[in-house]
Tab-separated table of C-alpha atoms in Angstrom:
chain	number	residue	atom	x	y	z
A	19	UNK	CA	101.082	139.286	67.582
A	20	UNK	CA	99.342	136.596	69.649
A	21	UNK	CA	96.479	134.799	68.738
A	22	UNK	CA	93.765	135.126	71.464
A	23	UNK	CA	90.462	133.200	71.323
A	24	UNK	CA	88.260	133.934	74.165
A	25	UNK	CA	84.969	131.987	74.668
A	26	UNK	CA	82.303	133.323	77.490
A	27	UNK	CA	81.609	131.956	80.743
A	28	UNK	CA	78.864	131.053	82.922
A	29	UNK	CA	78.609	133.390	85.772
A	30	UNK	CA	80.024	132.256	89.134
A	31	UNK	CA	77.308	131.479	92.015
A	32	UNK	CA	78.203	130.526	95.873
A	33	UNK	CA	78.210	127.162	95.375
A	34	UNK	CA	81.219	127.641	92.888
A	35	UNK	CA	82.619	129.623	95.569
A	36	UNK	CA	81.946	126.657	98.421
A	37	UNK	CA	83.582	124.011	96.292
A	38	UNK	CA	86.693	126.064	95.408
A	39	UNK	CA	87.003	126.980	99.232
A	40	UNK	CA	86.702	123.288	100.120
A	41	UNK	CA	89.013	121.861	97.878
A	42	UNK	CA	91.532	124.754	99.682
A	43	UNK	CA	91.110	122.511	102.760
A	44	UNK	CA	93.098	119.614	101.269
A	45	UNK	CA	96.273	120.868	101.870
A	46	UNK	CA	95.942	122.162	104.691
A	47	UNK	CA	94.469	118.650	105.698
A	48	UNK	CA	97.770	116.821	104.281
A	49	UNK	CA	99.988	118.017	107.888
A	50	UNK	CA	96.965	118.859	110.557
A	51	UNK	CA	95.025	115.556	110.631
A	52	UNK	CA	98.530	113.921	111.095
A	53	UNK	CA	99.769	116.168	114.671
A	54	UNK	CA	97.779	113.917	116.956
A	55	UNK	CA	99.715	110.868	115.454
A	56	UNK	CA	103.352	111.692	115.319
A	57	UNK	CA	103.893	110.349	118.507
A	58	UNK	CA	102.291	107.207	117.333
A	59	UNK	CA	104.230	106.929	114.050
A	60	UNK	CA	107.679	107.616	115.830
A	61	UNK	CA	106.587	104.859	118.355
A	62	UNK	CA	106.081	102.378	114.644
A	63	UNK	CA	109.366	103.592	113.517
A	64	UNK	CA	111.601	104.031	116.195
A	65	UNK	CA	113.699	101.007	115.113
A	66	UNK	CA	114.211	102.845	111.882
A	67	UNK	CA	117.638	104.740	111.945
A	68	UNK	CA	117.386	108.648	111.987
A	69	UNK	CA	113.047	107.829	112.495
A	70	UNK	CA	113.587	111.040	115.040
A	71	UNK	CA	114.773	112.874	111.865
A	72	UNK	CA	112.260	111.572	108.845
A	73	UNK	CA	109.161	111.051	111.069
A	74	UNK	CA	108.799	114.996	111.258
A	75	UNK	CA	110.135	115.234	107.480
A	76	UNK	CA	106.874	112.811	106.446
A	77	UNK	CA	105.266	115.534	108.340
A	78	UNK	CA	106.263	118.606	106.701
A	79	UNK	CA	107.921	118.097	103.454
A	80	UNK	CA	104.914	118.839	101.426
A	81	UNK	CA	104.976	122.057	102.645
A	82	UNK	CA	107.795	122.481	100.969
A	83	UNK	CA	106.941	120.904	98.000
A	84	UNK	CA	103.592	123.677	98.536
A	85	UNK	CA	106.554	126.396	97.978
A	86	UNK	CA	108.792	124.591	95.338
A	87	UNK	CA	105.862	123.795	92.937
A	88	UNK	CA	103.501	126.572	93.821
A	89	UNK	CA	105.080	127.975	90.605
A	90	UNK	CA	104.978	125.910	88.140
A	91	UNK	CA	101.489	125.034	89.239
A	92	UNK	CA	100.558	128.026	88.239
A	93	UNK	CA	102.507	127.790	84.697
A	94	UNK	CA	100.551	124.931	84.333
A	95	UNK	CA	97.211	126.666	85.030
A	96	UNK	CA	97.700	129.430	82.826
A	97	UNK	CA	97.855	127.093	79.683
A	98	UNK	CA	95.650	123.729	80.515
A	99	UNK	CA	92.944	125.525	82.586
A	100	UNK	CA	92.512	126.027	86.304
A	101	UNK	CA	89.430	123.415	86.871
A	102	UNK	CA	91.317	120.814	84.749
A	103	UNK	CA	94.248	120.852	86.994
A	104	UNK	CA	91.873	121.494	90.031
A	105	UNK	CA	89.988	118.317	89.351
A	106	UNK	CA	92.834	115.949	88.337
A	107	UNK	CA	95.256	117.194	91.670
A	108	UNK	CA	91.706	116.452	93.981
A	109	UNK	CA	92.021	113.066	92.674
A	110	UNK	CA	95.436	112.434	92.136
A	111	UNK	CA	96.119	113.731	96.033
A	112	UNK	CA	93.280	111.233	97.462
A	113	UNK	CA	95.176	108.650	95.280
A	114	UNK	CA	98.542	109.302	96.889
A	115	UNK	CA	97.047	110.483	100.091
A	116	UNK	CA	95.888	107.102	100.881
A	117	UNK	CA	99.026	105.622	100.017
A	118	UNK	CA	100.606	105.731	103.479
A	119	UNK	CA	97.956	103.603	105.121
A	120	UNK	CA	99.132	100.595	103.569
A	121	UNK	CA	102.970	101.378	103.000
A	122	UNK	CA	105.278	99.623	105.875
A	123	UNK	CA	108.676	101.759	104.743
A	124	UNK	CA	108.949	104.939	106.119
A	125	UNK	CA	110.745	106.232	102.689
A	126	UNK	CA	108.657	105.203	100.556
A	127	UNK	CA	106.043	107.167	102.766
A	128	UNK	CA	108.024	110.454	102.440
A	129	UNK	CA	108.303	109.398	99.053
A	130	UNK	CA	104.694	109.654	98.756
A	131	UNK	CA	104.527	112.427	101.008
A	132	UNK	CA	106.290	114.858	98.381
A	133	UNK	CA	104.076	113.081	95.698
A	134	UNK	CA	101.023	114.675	97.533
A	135	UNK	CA	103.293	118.166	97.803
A	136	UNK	CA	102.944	118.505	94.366
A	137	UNK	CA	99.233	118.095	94.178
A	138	UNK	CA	99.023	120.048	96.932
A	139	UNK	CA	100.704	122.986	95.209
A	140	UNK	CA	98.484	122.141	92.022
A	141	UNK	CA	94.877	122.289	94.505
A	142	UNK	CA	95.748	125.647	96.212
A	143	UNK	CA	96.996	127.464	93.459
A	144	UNK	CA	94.355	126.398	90.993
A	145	UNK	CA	91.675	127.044	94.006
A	146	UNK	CA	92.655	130.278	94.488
A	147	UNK	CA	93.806	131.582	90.933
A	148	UNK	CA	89.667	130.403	90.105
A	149	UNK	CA	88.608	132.400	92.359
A	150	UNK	CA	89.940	135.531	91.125
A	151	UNK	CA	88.500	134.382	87.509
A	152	UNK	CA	85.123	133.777	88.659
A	153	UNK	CA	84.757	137.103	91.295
A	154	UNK	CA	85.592	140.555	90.647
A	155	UNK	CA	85.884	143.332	93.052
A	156	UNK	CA	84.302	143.313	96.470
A	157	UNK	CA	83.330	139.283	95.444
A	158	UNK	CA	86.549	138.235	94.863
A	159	UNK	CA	87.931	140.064	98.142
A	160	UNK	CA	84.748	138.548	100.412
A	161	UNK	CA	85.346	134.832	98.725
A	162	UNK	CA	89.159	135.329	99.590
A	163	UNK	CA	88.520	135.630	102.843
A	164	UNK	CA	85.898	133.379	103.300
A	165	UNK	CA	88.801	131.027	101.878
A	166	UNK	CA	91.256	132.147	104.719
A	167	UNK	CA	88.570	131.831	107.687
A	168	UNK	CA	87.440	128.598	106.526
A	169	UNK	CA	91.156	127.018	106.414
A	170	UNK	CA	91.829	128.080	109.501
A	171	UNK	CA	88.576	127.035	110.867
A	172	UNK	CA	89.256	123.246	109.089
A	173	UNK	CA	92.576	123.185	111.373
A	174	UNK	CA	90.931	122.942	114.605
A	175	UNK	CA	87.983	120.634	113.397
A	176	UNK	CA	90.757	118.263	111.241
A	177	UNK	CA	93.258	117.326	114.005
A	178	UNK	CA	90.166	116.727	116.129
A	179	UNK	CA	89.373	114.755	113.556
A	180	UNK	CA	92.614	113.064	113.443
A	181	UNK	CA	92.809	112.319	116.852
A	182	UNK	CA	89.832	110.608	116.719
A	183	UNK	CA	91.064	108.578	113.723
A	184	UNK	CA	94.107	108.079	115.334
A	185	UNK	CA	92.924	106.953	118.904
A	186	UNK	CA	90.152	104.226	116.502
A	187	UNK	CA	92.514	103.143	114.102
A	188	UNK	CA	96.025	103.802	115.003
A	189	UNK	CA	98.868	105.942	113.752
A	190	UNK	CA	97.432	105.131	109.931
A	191	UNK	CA	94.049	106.270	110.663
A	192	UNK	CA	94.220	110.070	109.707
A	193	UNK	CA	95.412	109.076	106.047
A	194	UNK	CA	92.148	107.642	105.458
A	195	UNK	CA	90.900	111.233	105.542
A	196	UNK	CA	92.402	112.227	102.271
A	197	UNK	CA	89.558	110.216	100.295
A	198	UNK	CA	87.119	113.021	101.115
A	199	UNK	CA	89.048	114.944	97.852
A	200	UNK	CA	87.924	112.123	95.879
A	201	UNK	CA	83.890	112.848	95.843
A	202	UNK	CA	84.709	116.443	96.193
A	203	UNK	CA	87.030	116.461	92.904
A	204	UNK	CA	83.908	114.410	91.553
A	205	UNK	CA	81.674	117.132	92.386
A	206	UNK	CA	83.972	119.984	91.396
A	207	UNK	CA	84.080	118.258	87.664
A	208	UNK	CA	79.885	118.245	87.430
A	209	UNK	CA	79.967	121.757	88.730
A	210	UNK	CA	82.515	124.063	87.912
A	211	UNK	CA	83.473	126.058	84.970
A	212	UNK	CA	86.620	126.312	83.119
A	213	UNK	CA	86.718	130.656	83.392
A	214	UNK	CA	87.042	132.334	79.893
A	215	UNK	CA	89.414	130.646	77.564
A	216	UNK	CA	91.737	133.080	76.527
A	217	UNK	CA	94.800	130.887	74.329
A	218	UNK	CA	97.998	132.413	74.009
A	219	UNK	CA	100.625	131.488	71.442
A	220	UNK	CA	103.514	130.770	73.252
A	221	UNK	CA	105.346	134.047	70.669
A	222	UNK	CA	102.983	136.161	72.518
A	223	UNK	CA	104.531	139.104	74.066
A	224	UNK	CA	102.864	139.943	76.996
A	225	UNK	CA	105.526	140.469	79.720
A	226	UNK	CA	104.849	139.265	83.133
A	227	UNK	CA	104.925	141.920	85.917
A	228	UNK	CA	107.657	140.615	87.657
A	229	UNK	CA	108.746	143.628	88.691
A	230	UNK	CA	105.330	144.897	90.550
A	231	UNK	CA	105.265	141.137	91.697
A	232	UNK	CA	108.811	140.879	93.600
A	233	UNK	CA	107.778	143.553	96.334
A	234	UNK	CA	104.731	141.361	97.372
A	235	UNK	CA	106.469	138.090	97.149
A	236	UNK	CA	108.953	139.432	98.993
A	237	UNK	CA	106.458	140.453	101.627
A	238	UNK	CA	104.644	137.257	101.655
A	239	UNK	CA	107.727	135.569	102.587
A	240	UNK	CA	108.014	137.408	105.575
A	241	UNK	CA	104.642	136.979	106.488
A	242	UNK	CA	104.691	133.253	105.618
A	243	UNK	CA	107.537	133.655	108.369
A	244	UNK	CA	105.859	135.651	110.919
A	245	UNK	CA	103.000	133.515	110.875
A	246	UNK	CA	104.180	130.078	110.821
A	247	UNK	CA	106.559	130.196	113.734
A	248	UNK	CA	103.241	131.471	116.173
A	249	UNK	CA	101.898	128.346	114.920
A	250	UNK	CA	104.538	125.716	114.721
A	251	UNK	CA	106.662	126.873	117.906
A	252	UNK	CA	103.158	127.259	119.995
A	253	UNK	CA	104.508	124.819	122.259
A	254	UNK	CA	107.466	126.639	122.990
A	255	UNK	CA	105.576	129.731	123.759
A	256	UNK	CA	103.619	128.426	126.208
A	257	UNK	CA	106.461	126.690	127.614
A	258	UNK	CA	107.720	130.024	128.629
A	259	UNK	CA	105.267	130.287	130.824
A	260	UNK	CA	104.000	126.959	132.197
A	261	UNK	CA	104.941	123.110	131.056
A	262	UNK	CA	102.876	122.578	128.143
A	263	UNK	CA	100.610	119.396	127.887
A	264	UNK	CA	98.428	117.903	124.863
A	265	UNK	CA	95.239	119.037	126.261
A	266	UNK	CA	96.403	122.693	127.076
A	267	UNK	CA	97.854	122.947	123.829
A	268	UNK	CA	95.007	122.055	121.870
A	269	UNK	CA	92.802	124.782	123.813
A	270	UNK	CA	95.251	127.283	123.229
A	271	UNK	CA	95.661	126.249	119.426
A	272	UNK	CA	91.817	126.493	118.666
A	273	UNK	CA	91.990	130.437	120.273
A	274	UNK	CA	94.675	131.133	118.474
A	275	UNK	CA	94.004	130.047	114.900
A	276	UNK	CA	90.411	132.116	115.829
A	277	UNK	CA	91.891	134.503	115.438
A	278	UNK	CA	93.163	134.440	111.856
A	279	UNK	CA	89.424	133.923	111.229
A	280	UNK	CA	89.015	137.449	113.188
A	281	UNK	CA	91.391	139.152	110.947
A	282	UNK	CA	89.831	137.778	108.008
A	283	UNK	CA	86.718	139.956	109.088
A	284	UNK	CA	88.340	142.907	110.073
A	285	UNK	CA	89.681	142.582	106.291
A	286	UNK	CA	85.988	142.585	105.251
A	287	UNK	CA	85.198	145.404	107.176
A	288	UNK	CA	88.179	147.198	106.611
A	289	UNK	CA	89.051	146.849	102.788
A	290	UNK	CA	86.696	149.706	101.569
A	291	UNK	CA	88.420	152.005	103.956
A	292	UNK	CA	92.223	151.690	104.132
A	293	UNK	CA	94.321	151.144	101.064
A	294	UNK	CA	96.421	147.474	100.677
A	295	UNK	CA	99.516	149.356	102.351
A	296	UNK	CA	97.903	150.659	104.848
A	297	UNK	CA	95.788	147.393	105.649
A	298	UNK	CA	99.722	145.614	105.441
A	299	UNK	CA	100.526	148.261	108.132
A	300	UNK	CA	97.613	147.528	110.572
A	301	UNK	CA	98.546	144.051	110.206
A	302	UNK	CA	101.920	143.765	110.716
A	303	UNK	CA	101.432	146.373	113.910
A	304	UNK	CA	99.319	143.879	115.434
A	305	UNK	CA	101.760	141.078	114.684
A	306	UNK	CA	104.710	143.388	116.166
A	307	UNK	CA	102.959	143.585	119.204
A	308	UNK	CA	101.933	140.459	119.900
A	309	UNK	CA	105.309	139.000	119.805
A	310	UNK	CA	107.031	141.909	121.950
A	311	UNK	CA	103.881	141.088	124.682
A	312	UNK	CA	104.693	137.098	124.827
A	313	UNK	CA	107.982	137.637	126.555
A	314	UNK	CA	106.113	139.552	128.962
A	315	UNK	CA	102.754	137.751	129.624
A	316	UNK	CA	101.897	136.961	133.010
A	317	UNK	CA	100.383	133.433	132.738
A	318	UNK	CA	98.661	131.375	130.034
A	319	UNK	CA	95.503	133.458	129.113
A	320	UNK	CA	97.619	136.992	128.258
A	321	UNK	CA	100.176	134.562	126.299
A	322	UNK	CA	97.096	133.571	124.250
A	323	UNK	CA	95.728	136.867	123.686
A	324	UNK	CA	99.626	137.693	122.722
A	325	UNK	CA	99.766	134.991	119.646
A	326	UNK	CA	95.405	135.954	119.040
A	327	UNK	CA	96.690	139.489	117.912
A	328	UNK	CA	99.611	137.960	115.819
A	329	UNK	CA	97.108	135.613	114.212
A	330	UNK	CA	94.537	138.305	113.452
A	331	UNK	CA	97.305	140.379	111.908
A	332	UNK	CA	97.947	136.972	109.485
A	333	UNK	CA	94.399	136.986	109.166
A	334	UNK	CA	94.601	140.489	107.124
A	335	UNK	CA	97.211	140.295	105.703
A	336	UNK	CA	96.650	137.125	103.482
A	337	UNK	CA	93.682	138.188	101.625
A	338	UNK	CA	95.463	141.830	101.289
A	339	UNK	CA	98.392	140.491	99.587
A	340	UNK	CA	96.408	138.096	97.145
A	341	UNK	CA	93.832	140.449	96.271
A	342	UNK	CA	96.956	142.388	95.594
A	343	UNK	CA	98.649	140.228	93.521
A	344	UNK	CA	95.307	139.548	91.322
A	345	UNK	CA	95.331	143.475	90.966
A	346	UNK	CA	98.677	143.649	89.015
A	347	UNK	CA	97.507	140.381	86.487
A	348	UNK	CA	95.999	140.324	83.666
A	349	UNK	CA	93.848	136.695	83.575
A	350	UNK	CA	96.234	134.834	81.347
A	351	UNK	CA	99.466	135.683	83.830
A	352	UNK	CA	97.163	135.076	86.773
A	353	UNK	CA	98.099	131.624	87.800
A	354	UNK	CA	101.626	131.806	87.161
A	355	UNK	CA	101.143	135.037	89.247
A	356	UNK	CA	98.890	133.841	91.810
A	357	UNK	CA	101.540	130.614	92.210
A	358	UNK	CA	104.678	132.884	92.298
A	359	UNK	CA	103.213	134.139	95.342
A	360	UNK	CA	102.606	131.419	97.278
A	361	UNK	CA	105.273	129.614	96.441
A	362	UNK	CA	107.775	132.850	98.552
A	363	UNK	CA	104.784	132.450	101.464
A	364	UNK	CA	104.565	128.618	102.168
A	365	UNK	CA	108.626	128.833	101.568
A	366	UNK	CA	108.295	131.625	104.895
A	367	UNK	CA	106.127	128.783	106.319
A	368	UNK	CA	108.406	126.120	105.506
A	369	UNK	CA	111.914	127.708	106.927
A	370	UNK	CA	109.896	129.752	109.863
A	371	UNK	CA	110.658	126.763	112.837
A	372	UNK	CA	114.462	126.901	111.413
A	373	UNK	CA	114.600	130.608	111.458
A	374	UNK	CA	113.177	130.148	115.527
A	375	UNK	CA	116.028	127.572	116.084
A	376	UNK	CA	118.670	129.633	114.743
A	377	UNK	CA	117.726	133.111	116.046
A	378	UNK	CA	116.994	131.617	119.940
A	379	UNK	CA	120.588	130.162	119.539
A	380	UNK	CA	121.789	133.424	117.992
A	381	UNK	CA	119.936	135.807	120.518
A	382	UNK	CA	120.074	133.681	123.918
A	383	UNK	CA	116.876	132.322	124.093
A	384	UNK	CA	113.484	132.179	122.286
A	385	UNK	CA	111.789	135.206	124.272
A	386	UNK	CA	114.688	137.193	122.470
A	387	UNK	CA	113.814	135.161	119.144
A	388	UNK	CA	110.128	136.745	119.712
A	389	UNK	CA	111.366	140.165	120.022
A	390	UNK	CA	113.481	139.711	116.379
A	391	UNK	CA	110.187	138.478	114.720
A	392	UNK	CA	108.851	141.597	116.435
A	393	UNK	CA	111.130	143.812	114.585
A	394	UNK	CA	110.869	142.207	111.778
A	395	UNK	CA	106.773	142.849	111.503
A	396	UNK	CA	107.837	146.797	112.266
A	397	UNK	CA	110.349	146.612	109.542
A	398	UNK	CA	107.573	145.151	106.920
A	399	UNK	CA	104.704	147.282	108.100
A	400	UNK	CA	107.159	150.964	108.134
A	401	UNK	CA	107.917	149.692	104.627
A	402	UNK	CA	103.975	149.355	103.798
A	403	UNK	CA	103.160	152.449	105.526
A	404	UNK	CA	106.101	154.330	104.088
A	405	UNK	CA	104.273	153.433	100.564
A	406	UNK	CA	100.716	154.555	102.028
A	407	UNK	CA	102.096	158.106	102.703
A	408	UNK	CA	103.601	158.397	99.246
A	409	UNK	CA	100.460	157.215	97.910
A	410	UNK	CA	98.378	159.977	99.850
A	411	UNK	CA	101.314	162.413	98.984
């Protein structure tokens, strides 16, 4: 038998809420305040052999690290506490965030780079495995996508942000920007709450629903897929239509990532109305049908509205799947559940520009690549509303 010892909690106010949603920023910060930039830094390092290769792989790798350690982040939660690792990864990742602005070898950045991975995976995973500790019911499903509006929200203001850095400062500028975690992680010590202790022996026998867990991971991979390659191949897109410049691109960004905001709203409005599957249906419709209209956009505005509708169907989906995932865990398996999770959707982020590579070289072109990823959202969302009907059945 295991030995459980639970102690009581405060209860969980909006500023609790505001901090943990804030300290969800970070990661996102670690890649978008460094886009305006990576023309600068290949510029620094073009003497470097195979700069054309590592300059992007600074870039991106801790996404990857966000999907390797997403996992054992949440191991890690479950048995030292979720604002303990919240608070040391806000410092440690201003620490090593900072690094690069004084390093002159472009390993040892990426080096650091998959240093701040990790505390990347740490920050998210604690953030949002808190948040399902300190809410309950419609709370935890508004905060959740409060969380989701507000990171996509920090994308447009952050590479403004960067930019700005960047056109002051130079290509190191932006990596000054990772401080801000320091007073926040500050902040979050003072203010937040570790959420009931509940100690497990490590003989305890409560098995963790991987089973119920697989289907959703599974489907968060996919939609880690879907979603990243609207964002990281938006260039492309709008190449199929007209050459693509900085300025153009950034408009069409900002609309775009609006609209996961939008679907984090039609969430809120929706959630009381249509069960998880069938919300994963609606979604992935949308999605489905904004790829299958880019191919056939006439000009730059329609092309837009194409990638809005895949970008509101990302914007229900993530809060549906999470508040899914927290549904099937009991609190002591919820981080380890919470970071199983994302680990499968930022590994659909991570291989989503490969998978666009591959398939337009597969397929003859990326308008045909767009019209897999469009089958591939009817696939998912027949499979969720396959499991709505049975449920109604």
């Amino acid at each position: 038998m295991s030995d459980q010892t639970v102690q009581k909690a405060p209860q969980a106010n909006s500023l609790h809420g505001i901090l943990i949603v804030l300290a969800a920023v970070m990661p996102v910060m670690a890649i978008i305040s460094l886009v305006p930039v990576v023309p600068l830094l290949e510029k620094e390092f073009a003497e470097v052999p195979g700069s054309a290769f590592l300059v992007p792989v600074a870039l991106t790798v801790p996404a990857l690290c966000l999907a390797l350690f997403s996992p054992v982040a949440g191991w890690v939660a479950d048995r030292v506490g979720r604002k303990s690792l919240l608070v040391t990864s806000l410092i440690c990742y201003a620490a090593i965030g900072i690094l690069p602005y004084f390093l002159v070898d472009l390993r040892q950045i990426i080096v650091a780079r998959i240093a701040l991975g990790i505390t990347e995976a740490a920050i998210m995973t604690a953030a949002t495995t808190l948040i399902g500790d300190y809410f309950e019911g419609d709370r935890r499903e508004r905060w959740l996508g409060i969380q989701v509006s507000a990171i996509s929200v920090a994308a447009i203001v952050l590479i403004a942000i960067g930019g700005a850095l960047g056109a002051t400062l130079g290509a190191r500028g932006p990596f000054l920007l990772y401080l801000a975690a320091l007073p926040l992680g500050l902040v979050c010590w003072l203010i937040l709450f570790e959420p009931h202790k509940v100690r497990v022996l490590v003989e305890s026998k409560e098995p963790f629903p991987l089973g119920r867990l697989l289907p959703l991971a599974t489907g968060g991979f996919f939609l880690g897929v879907l979603f990243y390659v609207a964002i990281v191949k938006l260039g492309d897109i709008v190449a199929l239509k007209v050459p693509p410049n900085p300025a153009l691109l950034g408009g069409v960004g900002a609309v775009v990532n609006m609209g996961v905001v939008a679907g984090a709203i039609v969430f809120g409005v929706l959630k009381t109305n249509l069960s998880r599957s069938g919300l994963v249906a609606l979604a992935m419709a949308l999605m489905a049908a904004g790829y299958a209209a880019v191919p056939f956009a006439q000009g730059v505005p329609l092309t837009a509205a194409s990638v809005f509708a895949v970008c509101v169907g990302a914007g229900i989906s993530i809060p549906t799947f999470i508040t899914w995932v927290m549904s099937v865990l009991q609190p002591t398996a919820r981080g380890r559940g919470v970071g199983f999770w994302q680990g499968a959707f930022f590994l659909g982020q991570f291989i989503a520009p490969i998978t666009a590579v591959a398939l337009s070289s597969q397929l003859g072109g990326f308008s045909n690549a767009l019209m897999a990823y469009s089958a591939l959202a009817i696939v998912v969302g027949l499979i969720a509303w396959i499991n709505t009907r049975r449920r109604d059945s």
